[in-house]
mmCIF file of C-alpha atoms and ligand atoms in Angstrom:
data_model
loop_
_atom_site.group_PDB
_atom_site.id
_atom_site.type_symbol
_atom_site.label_atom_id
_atom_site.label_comp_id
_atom_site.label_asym_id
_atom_site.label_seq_id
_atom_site.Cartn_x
_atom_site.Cartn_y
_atom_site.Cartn_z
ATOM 1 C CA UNK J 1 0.000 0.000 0.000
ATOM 2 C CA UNK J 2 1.119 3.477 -1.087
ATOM 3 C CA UNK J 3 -0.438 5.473 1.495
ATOM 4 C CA UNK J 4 -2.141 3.966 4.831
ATOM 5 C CA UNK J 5 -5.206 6.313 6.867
ATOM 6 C CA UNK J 6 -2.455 7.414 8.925
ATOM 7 C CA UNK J 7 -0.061 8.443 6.156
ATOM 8 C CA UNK J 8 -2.470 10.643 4.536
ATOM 9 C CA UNK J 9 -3.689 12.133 7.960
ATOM 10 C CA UNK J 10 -0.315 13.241 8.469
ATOM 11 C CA UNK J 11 -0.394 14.871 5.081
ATOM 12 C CA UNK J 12 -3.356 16.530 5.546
ATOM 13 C CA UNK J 13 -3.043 17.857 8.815
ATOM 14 C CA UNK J 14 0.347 19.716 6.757
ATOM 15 C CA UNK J 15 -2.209 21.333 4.820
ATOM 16 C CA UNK J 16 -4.100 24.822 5.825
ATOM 17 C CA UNK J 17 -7.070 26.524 4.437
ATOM 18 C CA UNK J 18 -8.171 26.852 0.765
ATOM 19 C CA UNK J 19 -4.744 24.383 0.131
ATOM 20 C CA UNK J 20 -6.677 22.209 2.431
ATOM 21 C CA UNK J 21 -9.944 22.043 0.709
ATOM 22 C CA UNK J 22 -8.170 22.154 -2.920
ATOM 23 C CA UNK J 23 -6.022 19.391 -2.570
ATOM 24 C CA UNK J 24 -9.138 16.975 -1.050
ATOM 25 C CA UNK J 25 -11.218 17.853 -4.154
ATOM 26 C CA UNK J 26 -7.822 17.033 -6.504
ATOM 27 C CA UNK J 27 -7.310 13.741 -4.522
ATOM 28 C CA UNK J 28 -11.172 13.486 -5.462
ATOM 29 C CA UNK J 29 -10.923 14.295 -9.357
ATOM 30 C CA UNK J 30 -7.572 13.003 -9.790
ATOM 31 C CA UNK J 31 -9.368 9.095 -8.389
ATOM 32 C CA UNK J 32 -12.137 9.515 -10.728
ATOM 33 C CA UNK J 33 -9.899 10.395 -13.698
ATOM 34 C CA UNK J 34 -7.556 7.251 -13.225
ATOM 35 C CA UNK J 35 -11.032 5.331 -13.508
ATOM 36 C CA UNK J 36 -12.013 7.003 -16.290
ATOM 37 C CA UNK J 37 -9.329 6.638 -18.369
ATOM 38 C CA UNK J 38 -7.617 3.370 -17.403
ATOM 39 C CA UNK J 39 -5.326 5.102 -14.628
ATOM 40 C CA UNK J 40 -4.570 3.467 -10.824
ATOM 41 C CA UNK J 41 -6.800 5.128 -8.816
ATOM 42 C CA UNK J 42 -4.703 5.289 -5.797
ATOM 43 C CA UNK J 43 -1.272 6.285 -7.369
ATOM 44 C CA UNK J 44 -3.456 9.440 -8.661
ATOM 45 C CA UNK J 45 -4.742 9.827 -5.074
ATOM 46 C CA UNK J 46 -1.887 9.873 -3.473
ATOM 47 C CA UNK J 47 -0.188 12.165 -5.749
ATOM 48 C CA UNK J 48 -2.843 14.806 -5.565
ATOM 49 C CA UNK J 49 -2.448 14.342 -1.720
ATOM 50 C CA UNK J 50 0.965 15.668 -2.096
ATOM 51 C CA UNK J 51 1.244 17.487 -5.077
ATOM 52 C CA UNK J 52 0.881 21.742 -3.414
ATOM 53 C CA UNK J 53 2.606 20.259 0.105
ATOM 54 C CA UNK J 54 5.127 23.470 -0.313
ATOM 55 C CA UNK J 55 3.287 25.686 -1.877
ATOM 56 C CA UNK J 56 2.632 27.464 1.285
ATOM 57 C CA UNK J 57 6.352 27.982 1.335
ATOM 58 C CA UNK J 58 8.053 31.652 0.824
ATOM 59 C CA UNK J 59 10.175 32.168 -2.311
ATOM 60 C CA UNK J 60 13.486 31.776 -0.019
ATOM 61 C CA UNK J 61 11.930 28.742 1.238
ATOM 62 C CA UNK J 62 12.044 27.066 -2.229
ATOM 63 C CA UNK J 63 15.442 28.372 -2.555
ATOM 64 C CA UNK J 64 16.644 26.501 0.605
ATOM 65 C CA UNK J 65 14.912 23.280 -0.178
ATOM 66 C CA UNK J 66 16.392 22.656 -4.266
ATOM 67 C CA UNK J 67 19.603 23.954 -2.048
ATOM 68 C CA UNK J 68 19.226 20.739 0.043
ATOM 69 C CA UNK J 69 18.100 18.437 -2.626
ATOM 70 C CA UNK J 70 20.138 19.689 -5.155
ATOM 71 C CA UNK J 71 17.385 21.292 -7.653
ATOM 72 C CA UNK J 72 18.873 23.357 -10.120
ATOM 73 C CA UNK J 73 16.751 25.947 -11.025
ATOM 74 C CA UNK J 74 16.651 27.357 -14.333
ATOM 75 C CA UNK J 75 16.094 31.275 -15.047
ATOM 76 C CA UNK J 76 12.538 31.290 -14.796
ATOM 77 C CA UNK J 77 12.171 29.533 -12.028
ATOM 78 C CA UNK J 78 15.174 32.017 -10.542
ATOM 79 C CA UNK J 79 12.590 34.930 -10.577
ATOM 80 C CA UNK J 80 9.536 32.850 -10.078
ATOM 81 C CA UNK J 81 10.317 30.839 -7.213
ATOM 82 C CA UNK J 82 7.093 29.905 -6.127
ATOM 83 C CA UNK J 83 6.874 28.062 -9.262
ATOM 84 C CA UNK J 84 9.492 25.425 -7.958
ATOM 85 C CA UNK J 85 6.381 24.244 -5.074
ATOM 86 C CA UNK J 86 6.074 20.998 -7.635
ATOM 87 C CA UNK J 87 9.920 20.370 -7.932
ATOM 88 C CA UNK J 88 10.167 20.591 -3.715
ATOM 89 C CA UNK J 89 7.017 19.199 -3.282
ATOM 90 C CA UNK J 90 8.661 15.946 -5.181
ATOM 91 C CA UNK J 91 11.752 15.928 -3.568
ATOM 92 C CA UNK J 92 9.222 15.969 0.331
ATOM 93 C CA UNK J 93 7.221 12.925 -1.162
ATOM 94 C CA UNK J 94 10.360 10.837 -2.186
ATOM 95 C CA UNK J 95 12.702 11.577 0.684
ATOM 96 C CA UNK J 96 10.128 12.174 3.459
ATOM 97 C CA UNK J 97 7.305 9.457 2.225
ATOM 98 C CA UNK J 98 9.138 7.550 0.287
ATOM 99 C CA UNK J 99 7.049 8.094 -2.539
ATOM 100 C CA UNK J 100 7.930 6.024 -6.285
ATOM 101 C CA UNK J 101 9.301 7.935 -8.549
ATOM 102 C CA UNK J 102 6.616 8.025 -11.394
ATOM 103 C CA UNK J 103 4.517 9.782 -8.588
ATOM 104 C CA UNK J 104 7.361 12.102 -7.797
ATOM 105 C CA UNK J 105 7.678 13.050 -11.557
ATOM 106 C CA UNK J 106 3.583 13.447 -12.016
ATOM 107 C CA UNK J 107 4.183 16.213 -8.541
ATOM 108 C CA UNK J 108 7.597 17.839 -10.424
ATOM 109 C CA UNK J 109 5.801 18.313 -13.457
ATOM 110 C CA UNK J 110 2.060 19.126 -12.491
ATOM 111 C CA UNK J 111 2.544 23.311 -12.475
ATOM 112 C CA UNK J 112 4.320 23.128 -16.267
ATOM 113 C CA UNK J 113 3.545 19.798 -18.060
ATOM 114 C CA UNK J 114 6.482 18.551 -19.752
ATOM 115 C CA UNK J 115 7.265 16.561 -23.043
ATOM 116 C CA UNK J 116 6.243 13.743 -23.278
ATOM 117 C CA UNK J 117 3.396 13.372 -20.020
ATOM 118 C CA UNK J 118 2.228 9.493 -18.566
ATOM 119 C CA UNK J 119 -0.912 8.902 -17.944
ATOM 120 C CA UNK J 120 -0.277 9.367 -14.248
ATOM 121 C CA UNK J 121 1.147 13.451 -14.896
ATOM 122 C CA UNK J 122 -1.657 14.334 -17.084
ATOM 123 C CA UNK J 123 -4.383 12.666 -14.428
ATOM 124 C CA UNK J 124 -2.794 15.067 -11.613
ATOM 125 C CA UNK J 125 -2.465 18.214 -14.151
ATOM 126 C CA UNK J 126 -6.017 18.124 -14.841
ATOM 127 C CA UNK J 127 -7.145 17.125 -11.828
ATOM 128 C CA UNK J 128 -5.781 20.217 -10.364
ATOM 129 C CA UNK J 129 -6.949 22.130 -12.955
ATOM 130 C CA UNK J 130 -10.610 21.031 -12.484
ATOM 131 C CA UNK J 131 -11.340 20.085 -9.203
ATOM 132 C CA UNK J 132 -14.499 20.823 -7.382
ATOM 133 C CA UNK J 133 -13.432 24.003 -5.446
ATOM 134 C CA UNK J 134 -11.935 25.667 -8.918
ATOM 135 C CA UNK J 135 -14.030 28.833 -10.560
ATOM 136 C CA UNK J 136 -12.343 30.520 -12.908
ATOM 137 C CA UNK J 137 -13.432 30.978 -16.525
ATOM 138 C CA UNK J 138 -12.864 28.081 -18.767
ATOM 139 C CA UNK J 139 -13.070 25.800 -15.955
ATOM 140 C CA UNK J 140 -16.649 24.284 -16.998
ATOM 141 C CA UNK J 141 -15.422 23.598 -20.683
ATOM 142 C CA UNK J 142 -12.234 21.970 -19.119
ATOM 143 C CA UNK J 143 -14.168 19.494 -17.197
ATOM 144 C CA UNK J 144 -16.584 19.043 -20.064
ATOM 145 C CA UNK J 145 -13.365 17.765 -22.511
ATOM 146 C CA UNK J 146 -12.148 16.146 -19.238
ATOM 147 C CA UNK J 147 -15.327 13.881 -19.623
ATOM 148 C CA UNK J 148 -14.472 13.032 -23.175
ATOM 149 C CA UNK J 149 -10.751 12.998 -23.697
ATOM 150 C CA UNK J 150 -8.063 13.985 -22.123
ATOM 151 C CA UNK J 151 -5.540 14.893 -24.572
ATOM 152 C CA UNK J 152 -7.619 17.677 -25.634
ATOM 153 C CA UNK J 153 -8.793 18.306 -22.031
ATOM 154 C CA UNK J 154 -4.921 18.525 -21.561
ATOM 155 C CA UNK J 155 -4.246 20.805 -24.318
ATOM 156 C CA UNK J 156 -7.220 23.445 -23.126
ATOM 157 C CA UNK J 157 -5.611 23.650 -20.116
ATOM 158 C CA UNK J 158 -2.232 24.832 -21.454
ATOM 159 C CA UNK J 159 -3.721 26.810 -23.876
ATOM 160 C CA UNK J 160 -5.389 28.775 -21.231
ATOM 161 C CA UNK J 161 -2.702 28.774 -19.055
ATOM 162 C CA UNK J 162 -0.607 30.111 -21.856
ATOM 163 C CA UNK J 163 -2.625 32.757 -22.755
ATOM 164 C CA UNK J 164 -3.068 34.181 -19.476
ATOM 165 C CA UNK J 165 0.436 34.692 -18.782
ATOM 166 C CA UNK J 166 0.930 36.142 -22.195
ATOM 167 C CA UNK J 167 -2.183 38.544 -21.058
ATOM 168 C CA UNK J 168 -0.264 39.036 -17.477
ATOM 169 C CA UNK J 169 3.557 39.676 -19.112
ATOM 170 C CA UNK J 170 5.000 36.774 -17.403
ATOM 171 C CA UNK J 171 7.797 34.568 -17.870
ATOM 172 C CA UNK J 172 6.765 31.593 -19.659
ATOM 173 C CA UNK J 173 8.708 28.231 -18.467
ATOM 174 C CA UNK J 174 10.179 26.218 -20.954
ATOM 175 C CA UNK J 175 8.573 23.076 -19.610
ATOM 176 C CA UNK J 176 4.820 24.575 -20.509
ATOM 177 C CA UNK J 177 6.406 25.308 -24.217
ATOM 178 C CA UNK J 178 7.422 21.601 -24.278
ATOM 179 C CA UNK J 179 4.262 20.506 -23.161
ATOM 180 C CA UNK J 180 2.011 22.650 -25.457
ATOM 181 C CA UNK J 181 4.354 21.702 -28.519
ATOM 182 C CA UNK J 182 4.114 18.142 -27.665
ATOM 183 C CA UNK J 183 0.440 17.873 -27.530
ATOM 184 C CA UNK J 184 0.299 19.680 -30.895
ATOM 185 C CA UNK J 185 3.007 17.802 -32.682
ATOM 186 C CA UNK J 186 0.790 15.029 -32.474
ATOM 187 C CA UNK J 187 -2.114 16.188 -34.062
ATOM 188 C CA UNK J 188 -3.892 17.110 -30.683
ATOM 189 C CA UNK J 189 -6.454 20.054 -31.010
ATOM 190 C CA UNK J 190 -9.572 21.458 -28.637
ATOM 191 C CA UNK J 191 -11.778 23.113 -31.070
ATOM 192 C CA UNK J 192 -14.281 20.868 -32.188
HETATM 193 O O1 DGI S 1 -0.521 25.179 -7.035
HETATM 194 P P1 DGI S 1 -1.865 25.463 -7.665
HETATM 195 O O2 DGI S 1 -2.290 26.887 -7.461
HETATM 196 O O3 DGI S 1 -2.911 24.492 -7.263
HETATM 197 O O4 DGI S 1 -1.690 25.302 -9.255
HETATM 198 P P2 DGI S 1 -0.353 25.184 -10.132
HETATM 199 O O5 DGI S 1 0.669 24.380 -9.440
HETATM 200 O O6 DGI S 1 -0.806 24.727 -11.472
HETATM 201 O O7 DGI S 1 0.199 26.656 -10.202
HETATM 202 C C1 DGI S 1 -0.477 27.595 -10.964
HETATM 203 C C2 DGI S 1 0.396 28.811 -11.115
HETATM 204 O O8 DGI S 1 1.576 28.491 -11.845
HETATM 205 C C3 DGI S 1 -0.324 29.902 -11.889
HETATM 206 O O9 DGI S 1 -0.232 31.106 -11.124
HETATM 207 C C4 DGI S 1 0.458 30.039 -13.171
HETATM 208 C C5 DGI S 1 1.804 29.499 -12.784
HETATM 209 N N1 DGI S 1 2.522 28.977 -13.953
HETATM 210 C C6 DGI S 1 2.307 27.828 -14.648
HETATM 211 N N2 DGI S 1 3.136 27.744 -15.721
HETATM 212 C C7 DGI S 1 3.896 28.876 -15.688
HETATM 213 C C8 DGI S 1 3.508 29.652 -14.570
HETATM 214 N N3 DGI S 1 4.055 30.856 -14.261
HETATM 215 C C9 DGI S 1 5.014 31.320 -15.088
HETATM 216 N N4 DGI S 1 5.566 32.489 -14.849
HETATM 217 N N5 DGI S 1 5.429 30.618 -16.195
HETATM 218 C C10 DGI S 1 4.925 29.398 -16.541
HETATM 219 O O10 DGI S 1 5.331 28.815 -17.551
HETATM 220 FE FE1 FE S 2 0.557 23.466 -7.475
HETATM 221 FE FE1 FE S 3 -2.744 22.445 -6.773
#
């Protein structure tokens, strides 16, 4: 068993708030997506359970943490620290809970996407993108593609993503390139 009643307790009671209530609802759509679409239900749970464990954490705080296990980060990352939450996060769920590493890459990766995504990193991407507590615009037509496919779920969610921080002037990570490029490279596409 990856993750005991006691095990995820502990991770919870880590959790405050709105991080709280968000990462519940993920560890409920990130379940019912790995049913869905042929995932493991509970490697999906327990990566949603510890996907945002740092993102409380202060920009320094990040710092100090790929200082102790030895994350590089890039430029991007360098002047949007928070961003590394998924990177830390990963390194807390291997070293602390001993986590596998295909559910330590799904947490790395589950901010940016990356080339080439398993099943398991787009079933926590999208999970966190849709989960029950989630409002924003676009989310409704996000879970509607999430019912249907998820490539194209997928590739919504970077395309809104993307445009947003184009509208907001912000670094874009070279990770969320990869992972928009990848998805389109192979035919992938939204619109209907
Ligand atoms: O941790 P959550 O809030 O649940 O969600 P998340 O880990 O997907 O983080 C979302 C934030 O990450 C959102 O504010 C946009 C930001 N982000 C994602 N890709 C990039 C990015 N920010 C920059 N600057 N560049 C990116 O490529
Ligand atoms: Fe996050
Ligand atoms: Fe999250």
């Amino acid at each position: 068993m990856l993750c005991n009643e006691e095990m995820r307790k502990g991770i919870l009671s880590r959790l405050r708030g709105y991080r709280y209530e968000h990462t519940l609802g993920c560890e409920r759509a990130a379940r019912k997506l790995a049913e869905r679409f042929g995932g493991d239900p509970e490697k999906a749970g327990v990566a949603a359970l510890l996907h945002d464990i740092t993102k409380h954490l202060s920009p320094q705080e990040q710092l100090n943490l790929c200082e102790k296990y030895g994350i590089i980060p890039c430029t991007v990352e360098k002047s949007e620290p928070k961003m590394l939450h998924g990177k830390t996060a990963a390194a807390i769920a291997r070293e602390e809970y001993g986590m596998p590493e295909e559910i330590c890459d799904a947490i790395a990766c589950h901010t940016t996407g990356r080339r080439g995504m398993t099943l398991l990193d787009k079933i926590l991407y999208l999970a966190d993108y849709i989960e029950d507590t989630r409002d924003f615009s676009g989310v409704e037509k996000a879970r509607k593609l999430a019912r249907q496919d998820i490539d194209r779920a997928l590739l919504y969610c970077y395309d809104q993503t993307l445009t947003d921080l184009v509208e907001r002037g912000k670094l874009i990570h070279s990770d969320t390139v990869a992972a928009y490029n990848d998805m389109i490279a192979h035919g992938v596409r939204w619109r209907d």
